Tab-separated table of C-alpha atoms in Angstrom:
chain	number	residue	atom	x	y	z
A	1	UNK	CA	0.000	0.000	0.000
A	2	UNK	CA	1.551	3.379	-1.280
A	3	UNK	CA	-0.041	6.560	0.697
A	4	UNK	CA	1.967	9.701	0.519
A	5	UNK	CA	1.988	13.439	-0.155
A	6	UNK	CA	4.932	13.745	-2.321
A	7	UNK	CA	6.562	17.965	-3.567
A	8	UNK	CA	7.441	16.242	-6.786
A	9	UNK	CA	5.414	15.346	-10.244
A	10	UNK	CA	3.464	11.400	-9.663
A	11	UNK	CA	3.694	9.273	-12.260
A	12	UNK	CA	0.888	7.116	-12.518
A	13	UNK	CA	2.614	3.604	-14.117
A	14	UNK	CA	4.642	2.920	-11.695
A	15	UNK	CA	2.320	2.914	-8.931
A	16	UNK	CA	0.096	1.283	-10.304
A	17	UNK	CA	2.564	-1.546	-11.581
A	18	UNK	CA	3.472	-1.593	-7.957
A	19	UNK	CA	0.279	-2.813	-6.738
A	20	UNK	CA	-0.842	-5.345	-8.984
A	21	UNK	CA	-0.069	-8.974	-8.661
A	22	UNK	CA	-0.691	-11.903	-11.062
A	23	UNK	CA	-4.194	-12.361	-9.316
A	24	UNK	CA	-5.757	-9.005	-9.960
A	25	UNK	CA	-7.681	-8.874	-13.481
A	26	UNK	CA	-8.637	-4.788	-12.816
A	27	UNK	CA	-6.523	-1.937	-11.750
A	28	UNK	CA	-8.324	1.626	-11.673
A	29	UNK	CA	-6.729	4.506	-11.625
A	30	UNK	CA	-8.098	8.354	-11.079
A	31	UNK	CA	-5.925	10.872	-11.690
A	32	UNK	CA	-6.551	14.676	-11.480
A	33	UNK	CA	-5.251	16.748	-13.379
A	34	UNK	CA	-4.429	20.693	-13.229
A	35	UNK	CA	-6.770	22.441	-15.566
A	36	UNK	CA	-6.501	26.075	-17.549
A	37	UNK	CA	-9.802	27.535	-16.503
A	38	UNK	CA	-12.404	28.059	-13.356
A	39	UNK	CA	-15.736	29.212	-14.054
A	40	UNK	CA	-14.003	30.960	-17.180
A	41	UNK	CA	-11.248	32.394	-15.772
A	42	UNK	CA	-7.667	31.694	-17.181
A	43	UNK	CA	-5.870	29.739	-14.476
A	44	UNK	CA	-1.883	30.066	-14.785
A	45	UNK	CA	-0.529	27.258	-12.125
A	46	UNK	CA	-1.977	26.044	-8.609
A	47	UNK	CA	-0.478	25.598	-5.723
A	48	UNK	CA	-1.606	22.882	-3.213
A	49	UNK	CA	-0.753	22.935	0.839
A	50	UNK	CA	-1.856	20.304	3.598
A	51	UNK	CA	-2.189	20.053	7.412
A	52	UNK	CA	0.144	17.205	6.406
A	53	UNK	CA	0.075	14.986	9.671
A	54	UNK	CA	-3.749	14.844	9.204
A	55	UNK	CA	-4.077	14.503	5.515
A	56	UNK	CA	-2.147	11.356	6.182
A	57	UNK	CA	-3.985	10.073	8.938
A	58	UNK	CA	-7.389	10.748	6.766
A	59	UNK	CA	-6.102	9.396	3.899
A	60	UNK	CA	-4.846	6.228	5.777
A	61	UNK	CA	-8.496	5.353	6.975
A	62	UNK	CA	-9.644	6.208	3.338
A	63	UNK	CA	-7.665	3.233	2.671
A	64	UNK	CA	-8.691	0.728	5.302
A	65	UNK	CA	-12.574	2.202	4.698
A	66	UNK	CA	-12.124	1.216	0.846
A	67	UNK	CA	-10.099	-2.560	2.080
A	68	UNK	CA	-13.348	-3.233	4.596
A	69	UNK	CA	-16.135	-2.606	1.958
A	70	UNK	CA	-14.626	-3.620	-1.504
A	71	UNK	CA	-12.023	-6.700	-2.197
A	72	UNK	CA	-9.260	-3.893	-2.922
A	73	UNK	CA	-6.136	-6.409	-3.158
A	74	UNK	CA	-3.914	-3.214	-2.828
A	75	UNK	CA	-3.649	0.374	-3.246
A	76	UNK	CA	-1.852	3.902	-4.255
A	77	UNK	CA	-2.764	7.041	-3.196
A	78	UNK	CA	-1.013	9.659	-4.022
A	79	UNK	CA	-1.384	13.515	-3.549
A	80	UNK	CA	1.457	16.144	-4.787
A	81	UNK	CA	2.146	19.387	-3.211
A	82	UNK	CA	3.517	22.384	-3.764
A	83	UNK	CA	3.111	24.858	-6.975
A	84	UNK	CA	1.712	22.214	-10.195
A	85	UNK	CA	1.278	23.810	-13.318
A	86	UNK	CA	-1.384	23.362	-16.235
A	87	UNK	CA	-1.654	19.584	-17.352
A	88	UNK	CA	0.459	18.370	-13.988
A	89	UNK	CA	-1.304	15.585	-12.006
A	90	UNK	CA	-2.509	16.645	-8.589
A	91	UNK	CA	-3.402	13.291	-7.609
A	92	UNK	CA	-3.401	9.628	-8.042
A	93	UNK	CA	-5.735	6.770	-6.444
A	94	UNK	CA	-5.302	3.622	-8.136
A	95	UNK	CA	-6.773	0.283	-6.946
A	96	UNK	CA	-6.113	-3.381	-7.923
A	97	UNK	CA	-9.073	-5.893	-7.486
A	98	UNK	CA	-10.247	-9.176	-8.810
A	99	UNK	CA	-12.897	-7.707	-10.943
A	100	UNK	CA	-13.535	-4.428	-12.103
A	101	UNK	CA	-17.338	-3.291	-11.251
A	102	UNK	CA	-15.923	-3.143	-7.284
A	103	UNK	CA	-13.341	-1.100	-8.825
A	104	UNK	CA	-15.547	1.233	-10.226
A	105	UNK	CA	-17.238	1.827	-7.157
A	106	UNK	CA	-14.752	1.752	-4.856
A	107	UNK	CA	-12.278	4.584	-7.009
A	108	UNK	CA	-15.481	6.254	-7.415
A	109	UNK	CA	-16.167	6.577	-3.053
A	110	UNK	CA	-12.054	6.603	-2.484
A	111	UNK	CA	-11.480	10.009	-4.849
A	112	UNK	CA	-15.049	11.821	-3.310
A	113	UNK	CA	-14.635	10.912	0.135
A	114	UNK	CA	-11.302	11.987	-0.378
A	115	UNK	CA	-12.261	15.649	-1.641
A	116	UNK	CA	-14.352	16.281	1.227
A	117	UNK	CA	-12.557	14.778	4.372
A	118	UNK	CA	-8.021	15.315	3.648
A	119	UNK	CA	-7.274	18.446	4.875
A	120	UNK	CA	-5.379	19.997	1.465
A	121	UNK	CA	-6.398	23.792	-0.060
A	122	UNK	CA	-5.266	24.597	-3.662
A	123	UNK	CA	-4.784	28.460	-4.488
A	124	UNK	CA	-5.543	29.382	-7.506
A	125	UNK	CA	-3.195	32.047	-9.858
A	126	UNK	CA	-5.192	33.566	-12.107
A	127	UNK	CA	-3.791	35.430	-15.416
A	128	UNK	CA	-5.124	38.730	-14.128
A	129	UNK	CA	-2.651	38.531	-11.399
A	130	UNK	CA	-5.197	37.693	-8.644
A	131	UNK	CA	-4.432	34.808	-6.215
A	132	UNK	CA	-6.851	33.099	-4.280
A	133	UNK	CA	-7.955	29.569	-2.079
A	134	UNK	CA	-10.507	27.942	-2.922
A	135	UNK	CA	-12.350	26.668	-0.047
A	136	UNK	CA	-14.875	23.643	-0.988
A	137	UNK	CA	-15.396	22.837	-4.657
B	1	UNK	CA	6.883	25.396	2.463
B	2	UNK	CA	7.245	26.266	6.232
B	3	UNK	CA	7.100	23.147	8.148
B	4	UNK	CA	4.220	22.617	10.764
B	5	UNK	CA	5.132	22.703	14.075
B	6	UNK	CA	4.231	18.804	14.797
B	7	UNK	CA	2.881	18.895	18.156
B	8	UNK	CA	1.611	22.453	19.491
B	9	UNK	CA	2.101	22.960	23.167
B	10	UNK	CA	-0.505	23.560	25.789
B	11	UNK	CA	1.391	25.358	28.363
B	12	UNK	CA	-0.556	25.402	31.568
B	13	UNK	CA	0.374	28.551	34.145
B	14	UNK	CA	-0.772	29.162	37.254
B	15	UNK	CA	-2.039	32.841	37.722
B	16	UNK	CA	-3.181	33.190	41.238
B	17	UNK	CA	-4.922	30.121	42.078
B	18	UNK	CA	-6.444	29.737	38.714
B	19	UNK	CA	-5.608	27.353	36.623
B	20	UNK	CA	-4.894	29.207	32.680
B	21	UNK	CA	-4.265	26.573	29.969
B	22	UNK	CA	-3.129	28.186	26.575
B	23	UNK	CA	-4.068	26.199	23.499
B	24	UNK	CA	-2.336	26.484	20.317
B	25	UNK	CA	-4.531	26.276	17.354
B	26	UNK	CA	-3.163	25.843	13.798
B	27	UNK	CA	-4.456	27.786	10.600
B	28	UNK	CA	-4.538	25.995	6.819
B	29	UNK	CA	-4.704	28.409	4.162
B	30	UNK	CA	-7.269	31.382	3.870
B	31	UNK	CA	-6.993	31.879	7.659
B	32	UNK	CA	-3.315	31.672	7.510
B	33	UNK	CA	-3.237	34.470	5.093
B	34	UNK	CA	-5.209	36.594	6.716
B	35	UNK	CA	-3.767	36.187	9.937
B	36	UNK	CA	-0.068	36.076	8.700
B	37	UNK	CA	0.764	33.324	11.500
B	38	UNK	CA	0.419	30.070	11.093
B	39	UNK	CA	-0.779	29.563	14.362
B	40	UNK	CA	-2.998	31.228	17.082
B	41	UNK	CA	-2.553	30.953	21.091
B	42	UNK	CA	-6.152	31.384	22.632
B	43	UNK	CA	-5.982	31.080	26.790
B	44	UNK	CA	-8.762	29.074	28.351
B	45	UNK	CA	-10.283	29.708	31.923
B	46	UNK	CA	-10.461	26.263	32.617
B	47	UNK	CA	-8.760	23.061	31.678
B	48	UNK	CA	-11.135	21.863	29.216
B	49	UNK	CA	-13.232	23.827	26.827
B	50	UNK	CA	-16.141	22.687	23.828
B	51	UNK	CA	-15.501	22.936	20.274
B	52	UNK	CA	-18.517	25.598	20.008
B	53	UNK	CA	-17.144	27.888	23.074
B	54	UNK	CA	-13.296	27.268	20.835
B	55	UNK	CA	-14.770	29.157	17.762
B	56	UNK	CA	-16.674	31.763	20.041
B	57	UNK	CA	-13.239	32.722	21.688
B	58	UNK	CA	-11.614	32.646	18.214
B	59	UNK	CA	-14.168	35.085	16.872
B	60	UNK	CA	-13.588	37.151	19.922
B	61	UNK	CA	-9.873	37.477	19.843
B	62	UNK	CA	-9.484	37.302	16.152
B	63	UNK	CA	-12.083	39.278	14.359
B	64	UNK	CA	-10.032	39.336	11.025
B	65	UNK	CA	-11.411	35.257	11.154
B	66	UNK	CA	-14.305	35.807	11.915
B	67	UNK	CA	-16.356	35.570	8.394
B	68	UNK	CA	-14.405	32.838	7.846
B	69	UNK	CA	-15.318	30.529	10.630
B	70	UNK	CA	-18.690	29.856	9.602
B	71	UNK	CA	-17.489	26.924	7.548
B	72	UNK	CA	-14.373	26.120	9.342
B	73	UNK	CA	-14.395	22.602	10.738
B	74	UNK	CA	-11.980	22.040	13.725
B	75	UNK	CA	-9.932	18.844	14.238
B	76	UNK	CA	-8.773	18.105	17.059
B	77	UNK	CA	-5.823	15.446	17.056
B	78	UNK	CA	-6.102	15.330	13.809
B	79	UNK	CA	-9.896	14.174	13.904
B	80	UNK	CA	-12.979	16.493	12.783
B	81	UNK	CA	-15.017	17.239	16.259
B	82	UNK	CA	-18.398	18.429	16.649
B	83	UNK	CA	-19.545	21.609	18.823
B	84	UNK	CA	-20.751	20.030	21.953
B	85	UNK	CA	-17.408	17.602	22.055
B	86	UNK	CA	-14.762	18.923	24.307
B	87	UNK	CA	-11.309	19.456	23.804
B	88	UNK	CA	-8.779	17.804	26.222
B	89	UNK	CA	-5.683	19.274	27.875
B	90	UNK	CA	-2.616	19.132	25.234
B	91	UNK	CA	-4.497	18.350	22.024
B	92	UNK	CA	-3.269	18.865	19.055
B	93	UNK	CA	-6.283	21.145	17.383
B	94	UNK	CA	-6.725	23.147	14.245
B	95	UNK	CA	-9.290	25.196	12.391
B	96	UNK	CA	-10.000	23.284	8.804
B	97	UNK	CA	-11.629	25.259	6.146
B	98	UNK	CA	-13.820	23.669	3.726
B	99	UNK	CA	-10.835	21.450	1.655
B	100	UNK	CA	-10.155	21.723	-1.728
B	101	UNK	CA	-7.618	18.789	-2.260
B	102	UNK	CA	-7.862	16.049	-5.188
């Protein structure tokens, strides 16, 4: 099981060659990605900050939540900090389980619950020079 | 990026024959901006206080926060607590503002 908040860019392959074995037929991956605009407005780079002790802790019981209700065989969950620019990947869940409708489900509860309980805040840099948090999505 | 201090300290004085504890309370983004301090010390009458009567002393002492707290969650030891839930001698708390991660 790979759970970390790394400062540098995640690459997805690896991890996700690092948690499945020869018994696994489905391996689901969600990544998000660093996009251009919000609500219209030209976005030049992000950057992303954590009460890091916590944001671990959460994002360990993620994991054992997702291991208790779906046959997850193993697991990656990544989150980068720091200043990401356009097209960079901000995160990376990626499961490995016998079949793939659990998967579906189980990515699909990992990256919300995710979003609303890990204590990390992306500002947003905006091309009109403004700068600002954004505080729920 | 300015590390965290990992475990605030509650540093309990004796004034008189009260008993003061101080509580350190750590700030995540918007309300570390507009504090400029990545931490607060708020001291408590008494030993333990509730969540609720936390954010009332926090709008009190910090009015610059104080729009901000309706949506803040607070954790405390790194666990989301309720209002009526008190807060025990040395914990580790901070305000959490509605999270943006992912």
């Amino acid at each position: 099981m790979i759970i970390q908040l790394v400062h540098e860019p995640v690459a997805a392959d690896p991890l996700m060659e690092s948690i499945t074995p020869p018994e696994c037929g489905a391996v689901v991956n969600f990544l998000g990605v660093v996009r251009n605009q919000h609500h219209g407005r030209q976005v030049l780079r992000l950057e992303y900050s954590a009460y890091e002790s916590m944001a671990l802790a959460k994002m360990q019981q993620i994991a054992a939540q997702l291991k208790e209700r779906w046959p997850v065989h193993d697991l990656a969950m990544v989150h980068r900090l720091g200043t990401l620019e356009i097209g960079d990947t901000s995160i990376c869940i990626a499961l490995s389980l016998p079949h793939r409708s659990d998967g579906f489900e189980a990515l699909r509860y990992a990256i919300d619950t995710f979003k609303e309980e890990v204590p990390i805040w992306k500002k947003e840099y905006f091309a009109d020079g403004e700068a600002r948090w954004v505080e729920g999505s | 990026m300015n590390r965290l201090p990992r475990i605030p300290e509650t540093v309990i004085m004796m004034l008189g024959r009260e008993v003061r504890v101080e509580i350190t309370v750590l700030l995540f983004a918007s309300l570390r901006d507009d504090l400029g301090s990545s931490s607060i010390q708020l001291e408590v009458p008494q030993s333990t206080i509730t969540v609720e009567e936390l954010l009332k002393l926090v709008k009190e002492r910090f009015p610059v926060l104080r729009q901000r707290l309706g949506a803040v969650r607070v954790a405390v030891n790194q666990e989301f607590r309720n209002g009526p839930e008190s807060i025990p001698e040395r914990a580790e708390v901070a305000l959490i503002p509605p999270v943006s991660g992912g």
